[in-house]
mmCIF file of C-alpha atoms in Angstrom:
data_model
loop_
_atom_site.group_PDB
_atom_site.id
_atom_site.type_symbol
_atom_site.label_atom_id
_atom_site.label_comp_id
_atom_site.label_asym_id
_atom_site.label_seq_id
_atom_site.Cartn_x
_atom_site.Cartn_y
_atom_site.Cartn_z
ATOM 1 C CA UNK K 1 138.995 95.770 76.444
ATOM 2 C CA UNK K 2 135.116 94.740 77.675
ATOM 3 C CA UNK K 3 133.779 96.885 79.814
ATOM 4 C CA UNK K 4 130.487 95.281 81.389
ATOM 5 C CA UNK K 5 128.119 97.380 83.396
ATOM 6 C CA UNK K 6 125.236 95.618 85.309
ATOM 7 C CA UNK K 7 122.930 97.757 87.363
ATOM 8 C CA UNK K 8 119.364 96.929 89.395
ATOM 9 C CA UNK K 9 116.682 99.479 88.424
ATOM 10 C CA UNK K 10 114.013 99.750 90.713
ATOM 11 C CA UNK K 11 110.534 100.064 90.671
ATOM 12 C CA UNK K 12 109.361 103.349 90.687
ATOM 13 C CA UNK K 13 106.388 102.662 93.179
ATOM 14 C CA UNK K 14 104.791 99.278 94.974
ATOM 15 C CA UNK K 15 101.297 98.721 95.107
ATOM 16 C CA UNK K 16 99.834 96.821 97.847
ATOM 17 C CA UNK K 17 97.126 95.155 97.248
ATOM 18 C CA UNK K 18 97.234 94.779 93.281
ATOM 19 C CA UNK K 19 93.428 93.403 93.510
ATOM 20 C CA UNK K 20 90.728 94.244 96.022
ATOM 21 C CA UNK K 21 87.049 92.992 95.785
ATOM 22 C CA UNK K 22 83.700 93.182 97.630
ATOM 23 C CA UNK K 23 80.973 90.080 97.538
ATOM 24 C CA UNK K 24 77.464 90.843 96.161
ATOM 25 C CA UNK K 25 75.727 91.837 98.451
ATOM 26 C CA UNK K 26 78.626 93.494 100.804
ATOM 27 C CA UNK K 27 78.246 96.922 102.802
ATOM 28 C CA UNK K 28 79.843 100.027 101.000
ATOM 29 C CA UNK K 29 83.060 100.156 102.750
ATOM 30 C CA UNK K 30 86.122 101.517 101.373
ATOM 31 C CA UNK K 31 89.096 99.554 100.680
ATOM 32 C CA UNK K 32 92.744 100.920 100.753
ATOM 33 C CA UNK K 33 95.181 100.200 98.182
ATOM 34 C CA UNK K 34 98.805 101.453 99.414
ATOM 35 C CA UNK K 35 101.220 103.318 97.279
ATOM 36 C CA UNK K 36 105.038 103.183 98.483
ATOM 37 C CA UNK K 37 106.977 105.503 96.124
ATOM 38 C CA UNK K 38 110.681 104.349 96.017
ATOM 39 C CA UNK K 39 112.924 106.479 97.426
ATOM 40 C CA UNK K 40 115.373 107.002 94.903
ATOM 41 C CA UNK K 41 112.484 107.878 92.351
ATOM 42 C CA UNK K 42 111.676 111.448 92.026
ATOM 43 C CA UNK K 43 107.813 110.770 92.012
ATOM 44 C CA UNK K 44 106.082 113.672 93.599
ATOM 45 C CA UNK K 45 102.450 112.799 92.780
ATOM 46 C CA UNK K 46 100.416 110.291 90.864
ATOM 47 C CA UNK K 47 98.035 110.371 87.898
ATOM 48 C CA UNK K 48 94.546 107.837 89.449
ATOM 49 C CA UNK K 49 92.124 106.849 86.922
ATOM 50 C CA UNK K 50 89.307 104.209 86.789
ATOM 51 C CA UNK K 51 88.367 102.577 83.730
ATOM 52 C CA UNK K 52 84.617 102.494 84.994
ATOM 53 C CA UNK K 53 82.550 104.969 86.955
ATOM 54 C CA UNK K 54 81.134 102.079 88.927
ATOM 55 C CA UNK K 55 83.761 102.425 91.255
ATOM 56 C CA UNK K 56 84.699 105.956 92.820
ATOM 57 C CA UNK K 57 88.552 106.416 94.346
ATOM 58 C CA UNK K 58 90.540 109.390 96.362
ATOM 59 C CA UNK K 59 94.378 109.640 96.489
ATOM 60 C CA UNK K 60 95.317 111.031 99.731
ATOM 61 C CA UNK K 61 99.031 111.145 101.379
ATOM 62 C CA UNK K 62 100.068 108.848 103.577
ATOM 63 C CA UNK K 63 102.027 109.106 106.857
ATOM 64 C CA UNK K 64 105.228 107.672 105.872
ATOM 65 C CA UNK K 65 107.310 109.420 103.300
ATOM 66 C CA UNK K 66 106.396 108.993 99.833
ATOM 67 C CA UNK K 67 103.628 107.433 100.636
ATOM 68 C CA UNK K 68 99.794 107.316 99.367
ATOM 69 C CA UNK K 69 96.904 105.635 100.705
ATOM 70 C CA UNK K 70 94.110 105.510 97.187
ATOM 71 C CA UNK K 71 90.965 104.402 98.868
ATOM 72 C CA UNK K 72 88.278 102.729 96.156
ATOM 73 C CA UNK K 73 84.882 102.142 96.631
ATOM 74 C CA UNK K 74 82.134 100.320 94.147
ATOM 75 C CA UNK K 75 79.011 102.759 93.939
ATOM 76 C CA UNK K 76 77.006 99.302 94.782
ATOM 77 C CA UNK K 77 77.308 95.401 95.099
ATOM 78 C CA UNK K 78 74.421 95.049 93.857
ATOM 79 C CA UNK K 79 75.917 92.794 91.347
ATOM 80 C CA UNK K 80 78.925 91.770 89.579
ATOM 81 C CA UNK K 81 81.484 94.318 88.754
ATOM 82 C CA UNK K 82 85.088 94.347 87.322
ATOM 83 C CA UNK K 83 87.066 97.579 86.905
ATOM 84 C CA UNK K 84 91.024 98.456 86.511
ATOM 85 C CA UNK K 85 92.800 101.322 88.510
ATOM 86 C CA UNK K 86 95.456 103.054 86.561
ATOM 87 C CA UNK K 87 98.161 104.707 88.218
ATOM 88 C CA UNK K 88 100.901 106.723 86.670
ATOM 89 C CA UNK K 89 104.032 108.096 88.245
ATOM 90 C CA UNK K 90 104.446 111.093 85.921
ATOM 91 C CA UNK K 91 108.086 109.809 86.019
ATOM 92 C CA UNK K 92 110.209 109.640 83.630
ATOM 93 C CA UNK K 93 108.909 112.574 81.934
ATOM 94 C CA UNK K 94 107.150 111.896 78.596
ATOM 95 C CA UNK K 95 106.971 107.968 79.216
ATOM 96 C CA UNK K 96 105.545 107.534 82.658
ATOM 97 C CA UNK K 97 105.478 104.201 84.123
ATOM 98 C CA UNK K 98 101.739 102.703 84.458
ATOM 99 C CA UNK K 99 100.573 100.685 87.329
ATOM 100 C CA UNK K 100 97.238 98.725 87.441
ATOM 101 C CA UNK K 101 94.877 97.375 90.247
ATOM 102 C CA UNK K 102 92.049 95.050 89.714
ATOM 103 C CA UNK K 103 88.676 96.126 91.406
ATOM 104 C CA UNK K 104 85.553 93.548 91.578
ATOM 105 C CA UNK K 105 82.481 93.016 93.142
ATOM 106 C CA UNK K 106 82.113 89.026 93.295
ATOM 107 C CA UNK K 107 79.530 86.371 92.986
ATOM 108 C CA UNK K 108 79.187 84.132 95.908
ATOM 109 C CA UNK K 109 80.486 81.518 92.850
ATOM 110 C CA UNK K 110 83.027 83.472 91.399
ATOM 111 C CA UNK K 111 84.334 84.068 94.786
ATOM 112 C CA UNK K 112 84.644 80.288 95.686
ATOM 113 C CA UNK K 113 87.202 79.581 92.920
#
């Protein structure tokens, strides 16, 4: 007798965007990075964490359910800047999954390629 299982597991969160950037030179406006828990995931809050303290964040809810809205910010674009945002679910506990999000403040060369 086989017995053969197949099962879809789902993200536990989707991040939208995965990269947001500024140009040299650009005014110091926020940009919002979207976090859409999945429903069938019992995330109730997220871990945020910048690799450089060039760029500040805050994790706020969002209006939809299990929803956040993580709004980043470089401290200048003065010049060029790369940074990662870490998220973590804090689910499953004791291995929770990581999610990452590319920050930048561009050249006016690096952001023609």
């Amino acid at each position: 007798t086989v017995l053969t299982l197949k099962t879809l597991i789902g993200q536990a969160l989707t991040l939208k965007p995965t990269l947001v950037y500024w140009q040299m030179g650009e005014e110091l406006k926020p940009k919002t990075i979207v976090a859409q828990i999945n429903k069938n995931m019992p995330v109730t809050s997220l871990d945020v964490v910048s690799s450089s303290p060039e760029f500040l964040h805050k994790v706020e809810r969002g209006p939809a359910p299990g929803e956040y809205r993580i709004n980043v910010q470089p401290r200048h674009t003065a010049k060029p800047l790369t940074a990662t945002l870490t998220i973590k679910t804090g689910y499953p506990p004791g291995s929770p999954k990581t999610y990452t999000v590319t920050m930048r403040v561009m050249s006016g060369a690096a952001a023609a390629h």
